[in-house]
Coordinates of C-alpha atoms in Angstrom, one line a residue:
X1 CA 0.4 0.4 0.2
X2 CA 2.8 2.5 0.7
X3 CA 4.5 1.5 -2.3
X4 CA 1.1 2.5 -4.0
X5 CA 0.9 5.8 -2.4
X6 CA 4.2 6.5 -3.3
X7 CA 4.0 6.0 -6.9
X8 CA 0.6 8.1 -7.1
X9 CA 2.3 10.8 -5.3
X10 CA 5.1 10.9 -7.4
X11 CA 2.7 10.4 -10.6
X12 CA 1.1 13.7 -8.9
X13 CA 4.2 15.9 -8.5
X14 CA 5.3 15.3 -12.2
X15 CA 2.5 16.2 -13.7
X16 CA 2.6 19.5 -11.6
X17 CA 5.5 20.1 -12.6
X18 CA 4.8 19.6 -15.6
X19 CA 2.0 21.5 -15.6
X20 CA 4.1 24.8 -14.1
X21 CA 6.5 24.2 -16.6
X22 CA 4.1 24.7 -19.0
X23 CA 2.4 28.0 -17.5
X24 CA 5.9 29.6 -17.7
X25 CA 6.8 28.5 -20.8
X26 CA 8.0 31.3 -23.0
X27 CA 7.1 32.4 -26.2
X28 CA 10.0 34.1 -28.4
X29 CA 8.9 35.9 -31.2
X30 CA 11.3 37.4 -33.8
X31 CA 10.5 41.8 -34.6
X32 CA 12.0 42.0 -38.1
X33 CA 12.7 46.1 -38.5
X34 CA 13.5 47.5 -41.5
X35 CA 14.5 51.1 -39.8
X36 CA 18.0 51.2 -38.8
X37 CA 17.1 54.6 -37.1
X38 CA 15.2 53.3 -34.7
X39 CA 16.7 50.2 -33.6
X40 CA 18.0 51.5 -29.4
X41 CA 13.9 53.3 -29.8
X42 CA 12.8 49.6 -30.3
X43 CA 14.9 48.1 -28.3
X44 CA 14.1 50.3 -24.8
X45 CA 10.0 49.6 -25.8
X46 CA 10.9 46.1 -25.9
X47 CA 12.3 45.5 -22.6
X48 CA 9.3 47.5 -21.3
X49 CA 7.0 45.5 -22.6
X50 CA 8.9 42.1 -21.9
X51 CA 9.2 43.4 -18.7
X52 CA 5.0 44.2 -18.8
X53 CA 4.4 40.0 -20.0
X54 CA 7.5 38.0 -18.7
X55 CA 5.9 35.2 -20.9
X56 CA 6.7 36.9 -24.1
X57 CA 10.4 37.2 -25.7
X58 CA 10.6 39.8 -28.8
X59 CA 13.7 39.5 -30.2
X60 CA 14.4 42.8 -32.7
X61 CA 16.6 41.5 -35.8
X62 CA 17.7 44.6 -38.3
X63 CA 20.3 44.3 -40.7
X64 CA 21.8 46.0 -44.1
X65 CA 19.4 46.5 -46.5
X66 CA 16.5 45.3 -44.7
X67 CA 13.6 45.3 -47.3
X68 CA 15.5 43.3 -49.7
X69 CA 16.4 40.7 -46.9
X70 CA 12.7 41.1 -46.1
X71 CA 11.5 40.5 -49.7
X72 CA 14.1 37.4 -49.7
X73 CA 12.4 36.1 -46.9
X74 CA 9.1 36.4 -48.1
X75 CA 10.1 35.0 -51.4
X76 CA 10.8 31.5 -49.8
X77 CA 8.2 31.7 -47.3
X78 CA 10.1 32.6 -44.2
X79 CA 8.5 35.8 -42.9
X80 CA 9.1 37.2 -39.3
X81 CA 7.2 36.7 -36.6
X82 CA 5.9 40.6 -36.7
X83 CA 8.0 43.2 -39.2
X84 CA 7.8 46.7 -39.7
X85 CA 6.8 48.4 -42.8
X86 CA 5.0 51.1 -44.7
X87 CA 1.4 51.0 -45.6
X88 CA 1.2 53.3 -48.6
X89 CA 4.1 51.1 -50.1
X90 CA 4.1 48.6 -52.8
X91 CA 5.6 45.6 -51.5
X92 CA 3.8 46.1 -48.9
X93 CA 0.6 45.7 -51.0
X94 CA 2.0 42.9 -52.4
X95 CA 2.1 40.8 -49.1
X96 CA -1.0 41.6 -48.1
X97 CA -2.5 40.6 -51.8
X98 CA -0.5 37.4 -51.4
X99 CA -1.5 36.0 -47.9
X100 CA 1.7 37.0 -46.0
X101 CA -0.1 39.1 -43.2
X102 CA -2.2 38.3 -40.9
X103 CA -5.7 40.2 -41.2
X104 CA -6.1 43.0 -38.3
X105 CA -9.5 44.0 -39.3
X106 CA -11.2 42.6 -36.7
X107 CA -8.4 43.0 -34.3
X108 CA -8.6 45.3 -31.1
X109 CA -5.5 47.5 -31.5
X110 CA -7.0 50.7 -33.4
X111 CA -8.9 52.5 -30.4
X112 CA -5.6 54.7 -30.3
X113 CA -6.1 55.8 -33.6
X114 CA -8.6 58.5 -35.2
X115 CA -11.0 56.2 -38.0
X116 CA -10.0 58.4 -40.8
X117 CA -6.1 58.3 -40.4
X118 CA -6.5 54.7 -41.0
X119 CA -7.8 55.3 -44.7
X120 CA -4.7 55.4 -46.7
X121 CA -3.4 52.4 -44.8
X122 CA -5.7 50.3 -45.8
X123 CA -5.7 47.7 -48.0
X124 CA -8.8 46.8 -50.5
X125 CA -10.7 47.6 -47.5
X126 CA -8.8 45.7 -44.7
X127 CA -6.5 46.4 -42.4
X128 CA -3.0 44.8 -42.5
X129 CA -0.8 46.7 -40.8
X130 CA -0.9 49.2 -37.2
X131 CA 0.5 52.5 -38.6
X132 CA 2.2 54.1 -35.3
X133 CA 4.4 57.2 -37.2
X134 CA 4.4 59.2 -40.5
X135 CA 7.4 60.6 -42.0
X136 CA 8.4 63.4 -44.1
X137 CA 11.3 65.6 -45.4
X138 CA 13.2 68.7 -45.8
X139 CA 16.1 70.6 -45.4
X140 CA 18.1 70.0 -42.3
X141 CA 20.6 73.0 -41.6
X142 CA 23.8 74.0 -39.1
X143 CA 22.3 76.3 -36.9
X144 CA 25.5 77.9 -36.2
X145 CA 26.6 78.2 -39.8
X146 CA 23.5 80.3 -40.6
X147 CA 23.7 82.5 -37.3
X148 CA 27.6 82.9 -37.9
X149 CA 26.4 83.9 -42.2
X150 CA 23.5 86.0 -40.9
X151 CA 21.2 83.7 -43.1
X152 CA 17.7 83.8 -42.8
X153 CA 16.0 80.7 -43.4
X154 CA 14.4 80.2 -47.4
X155 CA 10.6 80.5 -48.3
X156 CA 11.7 79.9 -52.1
X157 CA 13.9 78.3 -54.1
X158 CA 15.2 80.8 -55.4
X159 CA 16.1 82.5 -51.7
X160 CA 17.6 78.6 -51.1
X161 CA 20.2 79.2 -54.4
X162 CA 21.0 82.7 -52.8
X163 CA 21.8 81.4 -49.4
X164 CA 23.7 78.5 -51.1
X165 CA 25.8 80.6 -53.3
X166 CA 26.3 82.9 -49.8
X167 CA 27.7 80.0 -48.6
X168 CA 29.8 79.3 -51.2
X169 CA 31.6 82.6 -51.9
X170 CA 32.1 82.0 -47.8
X171 CA 33.9 79.1 -48.7
X172 CA 31.3 76.8 -46.6
X173 CA 30.0 73.7 -48.3
X174 CA 26.1 74.1 -48.7
X175 CA 25.3 70.7 -49.0
X176 CA 26.2 67.3 -48.5
X177 CA 24.4 65.1 -50.7
X178 CA 24.8 61.0 -50.9
X179 CA 23.9 60.0 -54.0
X180 CA 25.8 56.9 -54.1
X181 CA 22.6 55.1 -52.6
X182 CA 19.1 56.0 -52.6
X183 CA 19.1 59.9 -52.1
X184 CA 19.4 60.8 -56.1
X185 CA 15.9 59.5 -56.2
X186 CA 14.4 61.0 -53.1
X187 CA 15.6 64.7 -53.8
X188 CA 14.1 64.2 -57.4
X189 CA 10.7 63.0 -55.8
X190 CA 10.9 66.2 -53.4
X191 CA 11.6 68.5 -56.7
X192 CA 8.9 66.9 -58.5
X193 CA 6.5 67.3 -56.1
X194 CA 6.8 71.4 -55.8
X195 CA 7.2 71.3 -59.9
X196 CA 4.5 69.3 -61.0
X197 CA 1.0 70.6 -59.9
X198 CA -0.8 67.8 -58.1
X199 CA 2.1 65.4 -58.8
X200 CA -0.6 62.5 -57.6
X201 CA -3.1 63.2 -60.7
X202 CA 0.0 63.7 -62.8
X203 CA 1.5 60.3 -62.2
X204 CA -2.3 58.8 -62.6
X205 CA -2.5 60.3 -66.0
X206 CA 1.0 59.0 -67.4
X207 CA -0.2 55.4 -66.1
X208 CA -3.5 55.2 -67.2
X209 CA -1.5 56.5 -70.8
X210 CA -3.9 59.8 -70.7
X211 CA -0.7 61.5 -70.6
X212 CA 3.1 61.6 -70.9
X213 CA 5.9 63.0 -68.9
X214 CA 6.6 66.1 -71.7
X215 CA 3.1 67.3 -71.0
X216 CA 4.1 68.3 -67.6
X217 CA 6.7 71.0 -67.9
X218 CA 7.4 70.2 -64.4
X219 CA 8.9 67.1 -64.8
X220 CA 11.9 69.2 -66.9
X221 CA 11.6 72.0 -64.3
X222 CA 12.6 69.0 -61.3
X223 CA 15.3 67.9 -63.3
X224 CA 16.8 71.1 -63.6
X225 CA 17.2 71.9 -60.1
X226 CA 18.4 68.1 -58.8
X227 CA 21.1 69.3 -61.2
X228 CA 21.3 72.6 -60.3
X229 CA 21.4 71.8 -55.9
X230 CA 23.9 69.4 -56.5
X231 CA 26.2 71.7 -58.1
X232 CA 26.5 73.2 -54.1
X233 CA 27.4 70.0 -53.0
X234 CA 30.9 68.3 -52.0
X235 CA 32.6 66.8 -54.7
X236 CA 32.1 63.0 -56.1
X237 CA 28.6 62.9 -54.7
X238 CA 28.0 59.2 -56.0
X239 CA 30.8 58.7 -54.2
X240 CA 29.4 59.2 -50.4
X241 CA 26.7 57.0 -48.7
X242 CA 24.3 57.7 -46.6
X243 CA 26.1 57.0 -43.8
X244 CA 29.4 59.5 -44.5
X245 CA 27.0 62.2 -45.4
X246 CA 25.3 62.3 -41.8
X247 CA 29.0 62.1 -40.5
X248 CA 29.7 65.2 -42.5
X249 CA 26.7 67.2 -41.6
X250 CA 27.0 66.3 -37.9
X251 CA 30.4 67.0 -37.5
X252 CA 29.6 70.6 -39.1
X253 CA 31.3 69.6 -43.4
X254 CA 28.4 71.1 -44.6
X255 CA 25.7 73.7 -43.4
X256 CA 23.4 71.6 -45.3
X257 CA 21.6 68.0 -45.3
X258 CA 18.0 67.2 -47.9
X259 CA 16.7 64.2 -46.0
X260 CA 13.9 62.6 -43.9
X261 CA 13.6 63.4 -40.2
X262 CA 14.2 60.3 -39.6
X263 CA 18.2 60.9 -39.5
X264 CA 17.6 62.8 -36.0
X265 CA 18.3 60.0 -33.6
X266 CA 21.1 59.1 -35.5
X267 CA 22.3 63.0 -36.4
X268 CA 22.2 62.9 -32.1
X269 CA 23.6 60.2 -31.3
X270 CA 27.0 61.4 -34.0
X271 CA 27.2 64.8 -32.1
X272 CA 25.1 64.8 -29.2
X273 CA 26.1 68.9 -29.2
X274 CA 25.3 69.6 -32.5
X275 CA 22.8 72.2 -32.7
X276 CA 21.2 71.9 -35.9
X277 CA 17.3 72.5 -37.0
X278 CA 15.2 72.6 -40.7
X279 CA 12.9 73.6 -43.1
X280 CA 10.7 72.6 -45.2
X281 CA 12.2 72.4 -48.8
X282 CA 10.9 75.8 -50.6
X283 CA 9.1 75.6 -54.0
X284 CA 9.9 78.1 -57.3
X285 CA 7.8 81.2 -56.9
X286 CA 4.6 80.7 -58.3
X287 CA 4.4 76.9 -57.3
X288 CA 3.0 75.5 -54.7
X289 CA 5.1 73.8 -52.0
X290 CA 4.3 70.4 -50.8
X291 CA 6.7 67.9 -48.3
X292 CA 6.4 64.2 -49.0
X293 CA 5.0 62.4 -46.3
X294 CA 3.8 58.7 -46.2
X295 CA 3.1 55.7 -43.1
X296 CA 6.7 55.2 -41.5
X297 CA 6.5 52.9 -38.7
X298 CA 3.7 50.3 -39.3
X299 CA 3.5 46.8 -37.2
X300 CA 2.4 43.9 -39.4
X301 CA 1.7 40.4 -38.1
X302 CA 2.8 37.6 -40.7
X303 CA 0.7 34.7 -41.5
X304 CA 2.9 32.5 -40.0
X305 CA 3.5 34.1 -37.0
X306 CA 4.4 31.8 -34.0
X307 CA 1.9 33.0 -31.6
X308 CA -0.6 35.3 -32.7
X309 CA -2.0 36.6 -29.4
X310 CA 1.3 37.6 -27.8
X311 CA 2.0 39.4 -31.0
X312 CA -1.2 40.9 -30.5
X313 CA -0.3 42.0 -27.7
X314 CA 2.8 43.6 -28.5
X315 CA 0.8 45.9 -31.2
X316 CA -1.3 47.0 -28.5
X317 CA 1.5 47.9 -26.0
X318 CA 2.8 49.4 -29.5
X319 CA 0.0 51.6 -29.9
X320 CA -0.7 52.6 -26.3
X321 CA -0.9 56.2 -26.3
X322 CA 2.3 56.3 -23.9
X323 CA 4.4 54.0 -26.1
X324 CA 3.8 56.7 -28.7
X325 CA 4.8 59.3 -27.2
X326 CA 8.3 58.0 -26.1
X327 CA 8.6 56.6 -30.3
X328 CA 7.6 60.3 -31.2
X329 CA 10.0 62.3 -28.4
X330 CA 12.9 60.0 -29.6
X331 CA 12.5 59.9 -33.3
X332 CA 10.7 63.1 -34.2
X333 CA 8.4 62.2 -36.4
X334 CA 4.3 62.9 -36.5
X335 CA 1.9 60.1 -35.1
X336 CA -1.0 57.9 -36.1
X337 CA -1.9 57.9 -32.2
X338 CA -4.7 60.8 -30.6
X339 CA -2.7 62.9 -28.5
X340 CA 0.6 62.3 -29.3
X341 CA 2.5 65.2 -30.7
X342 CA 6.1 65.0 -30.6
X343 CA 8.6 67.1 -28.5
X344 CA 11.5 66.8 -30.9
X345 CA 12.5 70.4 -31.7
X346 CA 14.1 69.7 -35.1
X347 CA 11.7 68.7 -36.6
X348 CA 9.2 71.0 -35.8
X349 CA 9.3 73.5 -38.7
X350 CA 8.6 70.3 -41.2
X351 CA 6.2 68.8 -39.0
X352 CA 3.9 72.4 -39.6
X353 CA 3.5 71.1 -43.1
X354 CA 1.0 68.7 -42.2
X355 CA -1.9 72.0 -40.6
X356 CA -2.5 72.4 -44.1
X357 CA -3.1 69.9 -46.8
X358 CA -2.1 71.8 -49.4
X359 CA 1.3 71.7 -48.1
X360 CA 1.8 67.7 -48.2
X361 CA 2.3 64.8 -50.6
X362 CA 2.4 61.2 -50.8
X363 CA 5.7 60.5 -51.5
X364 CA 5.8 60.0 -55.5
X365 CA 7.0 56.1 -55.2
X366 CA 4.4 55.0 -52.9
X367 CA 2.3 55.5 -56.3
X368 CA 4.7 53.3 -58.2
X369 CA 4.6 49.4 -58.5
X370 CA 7.5 47.4 -56.9
X371 CA 10.5 48.2 -58.2
X372 CA 10.3 51.5 -60.0
X373 CA 12.1 53.4 -57.6
X374 CA 14.9 51.9 -57.7
X375 CA 15.3 52.3 -61.5
X376 CA 14.2 55.8 -60.8
X377 CA 17.2 56.1 -58.6
X378 CA 19.6 54.6 -61.5
X379 CA 17.9 57.4 -63.4
X380 CA 18.7 60.3 -61.1
X381 CA 22.2 58.8 -60.9
X382 CA 22.5 58.7 -64.7
X383 CA 21.5 62.3 -64.7
X384 CA 24.3 63.8 -62.9
X385 CA 26.4 61.6 -65.0
X386 CA 25.2 63.1 -68.5
X387 CA 23.6 65.7 -67.4
X388 CA 21.0 65.0 -70.2
X389 CA 17.7 65.8 -69.2
X390 CA 15.8 64.8 -72.5
X391 CA 17.4 61.4 -71.8
X392 CA 16.0 61.5 -68.2
X393 CA 12.5 62.3 -69.0
X394 CA 12.8 59.1 -71.9
X395 CA 13.6 57.0 -69.2
X396 CA 11.0 58.2 -66.9
X397 CA 8.3 57.4 -69.1
X398 CA 9.4 54.4 -70.2
X399 CA 9.5 53.7 -66.6
X400 CA 6.0 55.0 -65.8
X401 CA 4.3 53.0 -68.7
X402 CA 5.4 49.9 -68.2
X403 CA 3.6 50.0 -65.0

């Protein structure tokens, strides 16, 4: 009898031990982030989430050329559990279309977002992404250089060129450009938003075959401005990459850098004592100034996620006002979350454009099909080499018709 009870007690203890182990088993989720600028910000938020949810482990992955790596993983059906992407990007739409992302439409994670702001993030009427922030771009400038040379903030393109000439005459490099990579296409896109009235309508007309690139003089004008601004940059802009440009700007080697508000954390990390600010890239007299914007940080759950419930908990956490406020204050971006306003002063002059809908325009590449952005960047780099605007316009026409 004693032997029977001993065996029974052992069995109970074993079952109890297994149950206790099962209850404390940790869920591991891979979080693939395509934005290198916010790795530290996200790590801080992940640590806070894990402290509040001890049974969930979030491992952030960030690699060079992250978007390409992510697309390769998508092609082999090996998407991470959670990933960041841009809600208006053609590649995000492809993943949603192909059933690679979890349908979040009926999940309780959007209560902190104004429903009207979700409209641009939907794919065929459904939500596959939780938008957290919006990006925008403009001109960042060295406050000390501007003050020492009595330079006022330019409000027209013509005034900007005058500022560049004044700096050049003083022996100061006006711009640092990084045309080795994607900035060439980005800068031209920013200029096109200013030069082509209602770029979105022009793009649609060209795409449909109702018009051609040369029907809009703004395309040639934007190419001319692109070439002109690059004459006020350092030598060998095609040999300078993104990281080198940030370092040069943060260390006072140039007065200005045309970039997005996403650079703010990186510039501050490079030189914590550096004083810089921003202004919108101005349009020519008579043209409507529009800054480029799009959804920036957006969170998706893959359809192959190891634990949807745990992943949804993380998205809910990221959509809280507290988390979103911290992110906005560190990143300097505009937020989708109600009540959140960034305290970052460096981005305020650019973000003020959101107060007037006429002053903003969706980034052109968000209207193109997958891969076109890379060809446009190559065309802009070629334009710098041969300065052949007619050839550049022919290339654009071929790319947009090919859509």
